[in-house]
mmCIF file of C-alpha atoms in Angstrom:
data_model
loop_
_atom_site.group_PDB
_atom_site.id
_atom_site.type_symbol
_atom_site.label_atom_id
_atom_site.label_comp_id
_atom_site.label_asym_id
_atom_site.label_seq_id
_atom_site.Cartn_x
_atom_site.Cartn_y
_atom_site.Cartn_z
ATOM 1 C CA MET A 1 38.863 -4.617 57.228
ATOM 2 C CA ASN A 2 40.790 -7.223 55.547
ATOM 3 C CA LYS A 3 39.062 -10.016 53.932
ATOM 4 C CA HIS A 4 40.363 -13.378 54.710
ATOM 5 C CA TYR A 5 39.950 -16.534 52.615
ATOM 6 C CA PRO A 6 40.492 -19.989 53.974
ATOM 7 C CA SER A 7 43.522 -21.843 52.367
ATOM 8 C CA MET A 8 43.058 -24.684 50.098
ATOM 9 C CA VAL A 9 44.421 -26.989 52.889
ATOM 10 C CA MET A 10 41.814 -25.733 55.271
ATOM 11 C CA VAL A 11 39.125 -26.179 52.683
ATOM 12 C CA CYS A 12 40.118 -29.675 51.950
ATOM 13 C CA MET A 13 40.255 -30.475 55.645
ATOM 14 C CA LEU A 14 36.893 -29.291 56.180
ATOM 15 C CA LEU A 15 35.581 -31.213 53.350
ATOM 16 C CA PHE A 16 37.311 -34.217 54.458
ATOM 17 C CA MET A 17 36.005 -33.823 57.929
ATOM 18 C CA GLY A 18 32.328 -33.212 56.419
ATOM 19 C CA ILE A 19 32.199 -29.731 57.477
ATOM 20 C CA THR A 20 31.223 -26.977 54.828
ATOM 21 C CA THR A 21 31.173 -23.272 55.128
ATOM 22 C CA ALA A 22 29.169 -22.727 51.889
ATOM 23 C CA SER A 23 27.545 -24.675 49.035
ATOM 24 C CA THR A 24 29.555 -24.822 45.817
ATOM 25 C CA ASN A 25 26.874 -22.621 44.068
ATOM 26 C CA ASP A 26 26.992 -20.149 47.107
ATOM 27 C CA CYS A 27 30.673 -19.742 46.769
ATOM 28 C CA ILE A 28 31.036 -18.858 43.112
ATOM 29 C CA VAL A 29 29.374 -15.480 42.202
ATOM 30 C CA PHE A 30 29.081 -14.044 38.923
ATOM 31 C CA THR A 31 29.695 -10.468 39.223
ATOM 32 C CA PHE A 32 28.995 -9.891 35.320
ATOM 33 C CA ILE A 33 26.566 -11.709 33.242
ATOM 34 C CA PRO A 34 26.236 -10.648 29.523
ATOM 35 C CA GLU A 35 22.606 -10.057 28.420
ATOM 36 C CA ASN A 36 20.903 -12.196 26.007
ATOM 37 C CA GLU A 37 21.122 -10.722 22.489
ATOM 38 C CA VAL A 38 19.070 -10.722 19.204
ATOM 39 C CA ILE A 39 21.123 -10.216 16.199
ATOM 40 C CA ASP A 40 20.386 -10.032 12.437
ATOM 41 C CA CYS A 41 20.763 -13.120 10.342
ATOM 42 C CA ASP A 42 23.904 -11.719 8.549
ATOM 43 C CA ASP A 43 25.615 -10.989 12.021
ATOM 44 C CA THR A 44 28.115 -13.123 13.474
ATOM 45 C CA PRO A 45 27.516 -14.243 16.874
ATOM 46 C CA PHE A 46 29.877 -12.977 19.614
ATOM 47 C CA PHE A 47 29.535 -13.912 23.119
ATOM 48 C CA THR A 48 30.781 -11.524 25.829
ATOM 49 C CA LEU A 49 32.749 -13.169 28.619
ATOM 50 C CA PRO A 50 31.236 -13.120 31.990
ATOM 51 C CA MET A 51 33.135 -12.372 35.285
ATOM 52 C CA ALA A 52 32.949 -14.412 38.415
ATOM 53 C CA VAL A 53 34.771 -14.761 41.889
ATOM 54 C CA ASP A 54 34.844 -17.397 44.523
ATOM 55 C CA ASN A 55 33.798 -15.744 47.789
ATOM 56 C CA CYS A 56 34.839 -18.812 49.763
ATOM 57 C CA CYS A 57 38.397 -19.497 48.903
ATOM 58 C CA SER A 58 40.179 -17.865 45.950
ATOM 59 C CA ASP A 59 40.043 -15.053 43.412
ATOM 60 C CA ASP A 60 41.515 -17.513 40.817
ATOM 61 C CA VAL A 61 38.525 -18.591 38.902
ATOM 62 C CA THR A 62 38.655 -20.286 35.650
ATOM 63 C CA LEU A 63 35.945 -19.943 33.029
ATOM 64 C CA THR A 64 34.941 -22.909 30.622
ATOM 65 C CA LYS A 65 32.355 -22.892 28.047
ATOM 66 C CA SER A 66 30.246 -25.382 25.906
ATOM 67 C CA ASP A 67 28.078 -24.404 23.000
ATOM 68 C CA SER A 68 24.698 -25.820 21.367
ATOM 69 C CA SER A 69 22.281 -24.330 19.212
ATOM 70 C CA TYR A 70 18.968 -24.990 17.539
ATOM 71 C CA THR A 71 16.753 -23.756 14.683
ATOM 72 C CA ILE A 72 13.141 -22.967 14.514
ATOM 73 C CA GLY A 73 11.917 -21.514 11.364
ATOM 74 C CA CYS A 74 13.870 -18.304 10.731
ATOM 75 C CA GLU A 75 15.556 -18.174 13.992
ATOM 76 C CA THR A 76 18.627 -19.869 15.173
ATOM 77 C CA VAL A 77 19.316 -19.857 18.876
ATOM 78 C CA TYR A 78 23.161 -20.203 20.098
ATOM 79 C CA ILE A 79 23.397 -21.226 23.761
ATOM 80 C CA ARG A 80 26.579 -20.828 25.501
ATOM 81 C CA THR A 81 27.012 -22.363 28.853
ATOM 82 C CA TRP A 82 29.475 -20.826 31.034
ATOM 83 C CA THR A 83 31.007 -22.811 33.985
ATOM 84 C CA ALA A 84 33.193 -20.749 36.558
ATOM 85 C CA SER A 85 35.542 -23.254 38.675
ATOM 86 C CA SER A 86 37.835 -22.350 41.504
ATOM 87 C CA PRO A 87 40.833 -24.479 42.610
ATOM 88 C CA CYS A 88 38.813 -25.265 45.774
ATOM 89 C CA GLY A 89 36.551 -27.394 43.504
ATOM 90 C CA ASN A 90 33.629 -24.765 43.776
ATOM 91 C CA SER A 91 31.813 -24.254 40.529
ATOM 92 C CA ALA A 92 28.724 -22.607 39.124
ATOM 93 C CA SER A 93 27.305 -22.179 35.505
ATOM 94 C CA ILE A 94 25.196 -19.772 33.715
ATOM 95 C CA LYS A 95 23.687 -19.764 30.292
ATOM 96 C CA THR A 96 23.584 -16.795 27.757
ATOM 97 C CA THR A 97 21.945 -17.012 24.280
ATOM 98 C CA ILE A 98 22.277 -14.996 21.018
ATOM 99 C CA THR A 99 19.171 -15.345 18.849
ATOM 100 C CA GLN A 100 19.931 -14.824 15.126
ATOM 101 C CA LYS A 101 16.981 -13.956 13.105
ATOM 102 C CA ASP A 102 16.055 -12.048 10.027
ATOM 103 C CA LEU A 103 15.224 -8.728 11.139
ATOM 104 C CA SER A 104 15.595 -6.758 7.883
ATOM 105 C CA ALA A 105 13.198 -6.268 5.047
ATOM 106 C CA PRO A 106 14.096 -6.667 1.526
ATOM 107 C CA ILE A 107 15.425 -3.517 -0.360
ATOM 108 C CA ILE A 108 13.705 -2.578 -3.720
ATOM 109 C CA ILE A 109 16.201 -1.112 -6.084
ATOM 110 C CA LEU A 110 14.869 1.287 -8.716
ATOM 111 C CA ASN A 111 16.540 0.600 -12.090
ATOM 112 C CA ASP A 112 14.354 2.359 -14.601
ATOM 113 C CA PRO A 113 15.455 5.979 -15.280
ATOM 114 C CA GLN A 114 12.027 7.271 -14.981
ATOM 115 C CA LEU A 115 11.840 5.961 -11.461
ATOM 116 C CA VAL A 116 15.454 6.760 -10.317
ATOM 117 C CA GLY A 117 15.220 9.441 -7.456
ATOM 118 C CA LEU A 118 11.617 8.686 -6.638
ATOM 119 C CA ASN A 119 10.497 8.126 -3.171
ATOM 120 C CA SER A 120 7.652 5.771 -2.467
ATOM 121 C CA GLY A 121 4.407 7.778 -2.871
ATOM 122 C CA ASP A 122 5.752 10.176 -5.533
ATOM 123 C CA PHE A 123 3.830 11.078 -8.529
ATOM 124 C CA LEU A 124 4.997 11.214 -12.188
ATOM 125 C CA VAL A 125 2.956 13.558 -14.570
ATOM 126 C CA ARG A 126 2.377 12.666 -18.297
ATOM 127 C CA SER A 127 0.327 13.777 -21.128
ATOM 128 C CA CYS A 128 -3.122 12.128 -21.578
ATOM 129 C CA ASP A 129 -2.121 11.172 -25.074
ATOM 130 C CA GLU A 130 1.085 9.601 -24.146
ATOM 131 C CA VAL A 131 1.838 5.842 -23.631
ATOM 132 C CA PHE A 132 3.576 5.227 -20.363
ATOM 133 C CA ALA A 133 5.856 2.200 -20.228
ATOM 134 C CA LEU A 134 8.918 1.116 -18.092
ATOM 135 C CA GLY A 135 11.854 -0.675 -19.637
ATOM 136 C CA PRO A 136 12.932 -4.197 -18.880
ATOM 137 C CA ASN A 137 13.602 -4.878 -15.244
ATOM 138 C CA PRO A 138 12.461 -1.517 -13.852
ATOM 139 C CA VAL A 139 13.171 -2.694 -10.213
ATOM 140 C CA SER A 140 15.076 -5.322 -8.713
ATOM 141 C CA VAL A 141 15.250 -6.621 -4.959
ATOM 142 C CA VAL A 142 18.119 -7.663 -2.750
ATOM 143 C CA ASP A 143 17.699 -9.131 0.919
ATOM 144 C CA ASN A 144 20.626 -9.677 3.489
ATOM 145 C CA CYS A 145 19.403 -13.288 4.310
ATOM 146 C CA ASP A 146 17.344 -14.650 1.492
ATOM 147 C CA PRO A 147 18.949 -14.996 -1.917
ATOM 148 C CA ASP A 148 15.641 -15.178 -3.862
ATOM 149 C CA PRO A 149 13.021 -12.775 -2.227
ATOM 150 C CA LYS A 150 9.656 -12.649 -4.024
ATOM 151 C CA LEU A 151 8.792 -9.520 -6.012
ATOM 152 C CA VAL A 152 5.252 -8.755 -7.056
ATOM 153 C CA LEU A 153 3.663 -5.971 -8.860
ATOM 154 C CA PHE A 154 0.252 -4.665 -8.355
ATOM 155 C CA ASP A 155 -1.168 -1.900 -10.572
ATOM 156 C CA GLY A 156 -4.373 -0.260 -11.574
ATOM 157 C CA LEU A 157 -5.906 2.594 -13.602
ATOM 158 C CA GLU A 158 -8.649 4.724 -12.419
ATOM 159 C CA SER A 159 -10.563 7.559 -14.101
ATOM 160 C CA GLY A 160 -10.375 10.898 -12.669
ATOM 161 C CA ASN A 161 -12.775 13.951 -12.618
ATOM 162 C CA CYS A 162 -10.412 16.288 -14.549
ATOM 163 C CA PRO A 163 -11.739 19.692 -13.462
ATOM 164 C CA GLN A 164 -11.782 18.637 -9.871
ATOM 165 C CA ASP A 165 -8.938 16.077 -9.638
ATOM 166 C CA GLY A 166 -6.690 17.824 -12.296
ATOM 167 C CA TYR A 167 -6.058 14.478 -14.240
ATOM 168 C CA VAL A 168 -7.774 12.317 -16.603
ATOM 169 C CA GLU A 169 -6.484 9.146 -15.428
ATOM 170 C CA ILE A 170 -4.215 7.933 -12.615
ATOM 171 C CA LEU A 171 -2.095 4.782 -12.584
ATOM 172 C CA THR A 172 -1.038 3.182 -9.372
ATOM 173 C CA CYS A 173 1.931 0.857 -9.265
ATOM 174 C CA THR A 174 3.044 -0.933 -6.158
ATOM 175 C CA TRP A 175 5.871 -3.450 -6.010
ATOM 176 C CA THR A 176 5.905 -5.594 -2.804
ATOM 177 C CA ALA A 177 9.188 -7.503 -1.778
ATOM 178 C CA THR A 178 8.858 -10.359 0.665
ATOM 179 C CA ASP A 179 11.632 -12.622 1.975
ATOM 180 C CA ASP A 180 11.301 -16.089 3.192
ATOM 181 C CA CYS A 181 10.808 -15.007 7.024
ATOM 182 C CA GLY A 182 7.863 -12.801 6.109
ATOM 183 C CA ASN A 183 9.580 -9.249 6.149
ATOM 184 C CA GLU A 184 8.152 -7.077 3.679
ATOM 185 C CA SER A 185 8.891 -3.759 1.989
ATOM 186 C CA SER A 186 7.161 -1.984 -0.942
ATOM 187 C CA PHE A 187 7.368 0.847 -3.322
ATOM 188 C CA THR A 188 4.603 2.831 -4.850
ATOM 189 C CA PHE A 189 4.341 5.543 -7.291
ATOM 190 C CA PHE A 190 1.572 7.162 -9.335
ATOM 191 C CA VAL A 191 1.294 8.434 -12.767
ATOM 192 C CA LYS A 192 -1.088 11.241 -13.436
ATOM 193 C CA PHE A 193 -2.206 11.505 -16.970
ATOM 194 C CA VAL A 194 -3.217 15.098 -17.563
ATOM 195 C CA ASP A 195 -4.780 17.132 -20.558
ATOM 196 C CA GLU A 196 -3.160 20.534 -20.703
ATOM 197 C CA LYS A 197 -3.800 21.036 -24.331
ATOM 198 C CA ALA A 198 -6.800 23.013 -25.807
ATOM 199 C CA PRO A 199 -8.732 21.685 -28.800
ATOM 200 C CA VAL A 200 -7.878 22.799 -32.198
ATOM 201 C CA ILE A 201 -10.986 24.456 -33.579
ATOM 202 C CA HIS A 202 -11.834 25.386 -37.144
ATOM 203 C CA CYS A 203 -14.670 27.926 -37.972
ATOM 204 C CA PRO A 204 -16.745 27.873 -40.878
ATOM 205 C CA ASP A 205 -16.204 30.313 -43.647
ATOM 206 C CA ASP A 206 -17.475 33.928 -43.340
ATOM 207 C CA GLN A 207 -20.768 34.530 -45.025
ATOM 208 C CA ILE A 208 -22.796 37.208 -46.716
ATOM 209 C CA ALA A 209 -26.576 37.017 -46.469
ATOM 210 C CA GLU A 210 -29.731 38.969 -46.907
ATOM 211 C CA CYS A 211 -30.665 40.968 -43.850
ATOM 212 C CA ASP A 212 -33.684 38.756 -43.054
ATOM 213 C CA ALA A 213 -31.552 35.576 -43.074
ATOM 214 C CA ALA A 214 -30.008 35.976 -39.820
ATOM 215 C CA ASP A 215 -31.269 32.730 -38.616
ATOM 216 C CA GLY A 216 -29.931 30.822 -41.438
ATOM 217 C CA ASP A 217 -27.490 27.789 -41.395
ATOM 218 C CA PHE A 218 -24.222 29.412 -41.846
ATOM 219 C CA GLY A 219 -22.210 26.069 -40.768
ATOM 220 C CA THR A 220 -20.921 24.732 -37.518
ATOM 221 C CA ALA A 221 -17.430 25.005 -36.316
ATOM 222 C CA THR A 222 -15.481 21.680 -36.069
ATOM 223 C CA ALA A 223 -12.735 20.688 -33.398
ATOM 224 C CA THR A 224 -10.277 18.039 -32.605
ATOM 225 C CA ASP A 225 -8.572 17.257 -29.261
ATOM 226 C CA ASN A 226 -5.550 15.030 -28.424
ATOM 227 C CA CYS A 227 -7.508 13.246 -25.538
ATOM 228 C CA ASP A 228 -11.141 14.051 -25.742
ATOM 229 C CA ASP A 229 -13.343 12.652 -28.569
ATOM 230 C CA ASN A 230 -16.462 14.277 -27.267
ATOM 231 C CA LEU A 231 -15.992 17.964 -27.370
ATOM 232 C CA ALA A 232 -18.559 20.484 -26.455
ATOM 233 C CA ILE A 233 -18.809 23.044 -29.239
ATOM 234 C CA THR A 234 -20.907 26.179 -28.319
ATOM 235 C CA SER A 235 -21.431 29.754 -29.986
ATOM 236 C CA ILE A 236 -22.224 33.294 -28.969
ATOM 237 C CA ASP A 237 -23.408 36.059 -31.276
ATOM 238 C CA ASN A 238 -22.664 39.559 -31.036
ATOM 239 C CA LEU A 239 -24.442 41.953 -33.586
ATOM 240 C CA VAL A 240 -22.586 44.921 -34.878
ATOM 241 C CA VAL A 241 -24.696 47.362 -36.904
ATOM 242 C CA ILE A 242 -22.578 49.231 -39.481
ATOM 243 C CA ASN A 243 -25.332 51.321 -40.970
ATOM 244 C CA PRO A 244 -29.053 50.938 -41.671
ATOM 245 C CA CYS A 245 -28.393 48.776 -44.636
ATOM 246 C CA GLU A 246 -25.529 46.613 -43.154
ATOM 247 C CA SER A 247 -24.628 44.767 -40.057
ATOM 248 C CA VAL A 248 -22.315 41.808 -39.052
ATOM 249 C CA ILE A 249 -22.987 38.953 -36.794
ATOM 250 C CA GLU A 250 -19.861 38.214 -34.930
ATOM 251 C CA ARG A 251 -20.219 34.587 -34.108
ATOM 252 C CA THR A 252 -17.662 33.162 -31.648
ATOM 253 C CA TRP A 253 -17.413 29.487 -31.667
ATOM 254 C CA THR A 254 -15.732 27.845 -28.563
ATOM 255 C CA ALA A 255 -14.559 24.100 -28.269
ATOM 256 C CA THR A 256 -14.435 22.899 -24.643
ATOM 257 C CA ASP A 257 -12.690 19.384 -23.654
ATOM 258 C CA HIS A 258 -13.356 17.247 -20.474
ATOM 259 C CA CYS A 259 -10.627 19.326 -18.613
ATOM 260 C CA TRP A 260 -12.272 22.648 -19.582
ATOM 261 C CA ASN A 261 -9.361 23.549 -21.914
ATOM 262 C CA GLU A 262 -10.915 25.605 -24.621
ATOM 263 C CA SER A 263 -10.208 27.447 -27.748
ATOM 264 C CA SER A 264 -12.202 29.695 -29.865
ATOM 265 C CA CYS A 265 -12.678 31.401 -33.246
ATOM 266 C CA VAL A 266 -14.706 34.054 -34.985
ATOM 267 C CA GLN A 267 -16.979 33.596 -37.764
ATOM 268 C CA ASN A 268 -18.228 37.013 -39.547
ATOM 269 C CA ILE A 269 -21.713 36.925 -41.194
ATOM 270 C CA LYS A 270 -22.391 40.067 -42.957
ATOM 271 C CA LEU A 271 -26.118 40.908 -43.438
ATOM 272 C CA ILE A 272 -26.948 43.453 -46.104
ATOM 273 C CA ASP A 273 -30.194 44.609 -47.768
ATOM 274 C CA THR A 274 -30.181 43.940 -51.639
ATOM 275 C CA THR A 275 -33.815 43.134 -52.293
ATOM 276 C CA LYS A 276 -36.278 46.178 -53.406
ATOM 277 C CA PRO A 277 -39.459 46.751 -51.418
ATOM 278 C CA GLU A 278 -42.573 45.488 -53.017
ATOM 279 C CA ILE A 279 -45.157 48.152 -53.858
ATOM 280 C CA TRP A 280 -48.916 48.068 -54.593
ATOM 281 C CA CYS A 281 -50.458 51.101 -56.298
ATOM 282 C CA PRO A 282 -54.157 52.007 -55.762
ATOM 283 C CA ASP A 283 -56.611 51.162 -58.628
ATOM 284 C CA ASP A 284 -56.848 53.623 -61.573
ATOM 285 C CA LEU A 285 -59.596 56.246 -61.266
ATOM 286 C CA THR A 286 -61.502 58.561 -63.546
ATOM 287 C CA LEU A 287 -61.974 61.961 -62.087
ATOM 288 C CA GLU A 288 -63.717 65.076 -63.075
ATOM 289 C CA CYS A 289 -61.507 67.588 -64.478
ATOM 290 C CA ASP A 290 -62.019 70.024 -61.572
ATOM 291 C CA MET A 291 -61.402 67.345 -58.972
ATOM 292 C CA LEU A 292 -58.087 67.142 -57.182
ATOM 293 C CA ALA A 293 -55.741 64.331 -57.912
ATOM 294 C CA ASN A 294 -54.339 64.298 -54.409
ATOM 295 C CA PRO A 295 -53.527 60.733 -52.898
ATOM 296 C CA ASP A 296 -55.906 61.798 -50.188
ATOM 297 C CA TYR A 297 -58.683 61.197 -52.798
ATOM 298 C CA THR A 298 -57.103 58.810 -55.064
ATOM 299 C CA GLY A 299 -55.617 56.440 -52.654
ATOM 300 C CA MET A 300 -52.014 55.915 -51.291
ATOM 301 C CA ALA A 301 -49.767 53.104 -52.503
ATOM 302 C CA SER A 302 -48.642 50.480 -50.059
ATOM 303 C CA ALA A 303 -45.277 48.652 -49.784
ATOM 304 C CA THR A 304 -43.444 45.939 -47.846
ATOM 305 C CA ASP A 305 -39.651 45.325 -47.491
ATOM 306 C CA ASN A 306 -37.726 42.159 -46.175
ATOM 307 C CA CYS A 307 -35.571 44.199 -43.908
ATOM 308 C CA ASP A 308 -37.322 47.650 -43.290
ATOM 309 C CA ASP A 309 -40.606 47.844 -41.339
ATOM 310 C CA ASP A 310 -40.871 51.515 -42.077
ATOM 311 C CA VAL A 311 -40.743 51.828 -45.869
ATOM 312 C CA TYR A 312 -40.810 55.400 -47.153
ATOM 313 C CA ILE A 313 -43.381 56.020 -50.025
ATOM 314 C CA ALA A 314 -43.327 59.066 -52.355
ATOM 315 C CA TRP A 315 -45.445 60.104 -55.244
ATOM 316 C CA SER A 316 -45.314 62.443 -58.178
ATOM 317 C CA ASP A 317 -47.899 63.072 -60.699
ATOM 318 C CA ASP A 318 -47.224 63.087 -64.391
ATOM 319 C CA THR A 319 -50.222 64.828 -66.451
ATOM 320 C CA THR A 320 -50.980 64.032 -69.942
ATOM 321 C CA PHE A 321 -53.769 65.766 -71.962
ATOM 322 C CA VAL A 322 -55.549 63.317 -74.114
ATOM 323 C CA THR A 323 -57.796 66.069 -75.882
ATOM 324 C CA ALA A 324 -57.179 69.801 -76.097
ATOM 325 C CA HIS A 325 -60.757 70.642 -74.977
ATOM 326 C CA CYS A 326 -63.366 68.902 -72.822
#
């Protein structure tokens, strides 16, 4: 079915006669209305054309526009009023808006070579005796809308339980960048200070001592460490018997630091028996010539030794005749 539109003459005659077939707004219909948009502050506003028809008299619709805008805080709202008019004098208007605001957080740029390539939350590892320092301007910040965003550094150093945590101390560094619209970004990295070096230990000199001096003072090991000034130094003895008269105490000294790194050395303490036993003879006796001079009758010598609890005692007689006959 063909659609017929009244001619301009007919429309004008009807209007002149006070007769209308439709209100002005009812005749103009917008067949396409662009959606309102939100764009970033560095984007250029671009309004899309709407489309309209006049259902009452003509397809020849003219679009005109008028613009206004206002700014509140970090937002600028651009308002475009579109007016569609037909030759019949019908018209209708719509408004579309584009809100321009700062949608993007500042970008933190890593400048220091030690930081380049890191992601936020990554770890650096340094020796506990190393001084960690960044160069000048280790990071910088840029923003698409704010020429001078704020950049603040927060850092803190905490001690760790080295055997459990694997580090002596941990340094946390966080840069936070904020633009004038409150958009925020941050970058955090951690530095673990670890102790992977064992202490350097020095044993006392080897010693030679009497066999009964095993509990003597033969010196104490000393040790130094790159990170721990309070080392634990312990010793364990192992007795090696070479022969009944000689033995060696192998004394193993161990130095342990706060991360359980340890080093050891061995001190040898030779124990030898160079002291003669002490012997006590029984008292002198006078016997009848027919009596036996056996120690069972004359008494047995006694002896002690500093190293031997079972001293062997031997005896021999030397007979001297004082006179030829009794």
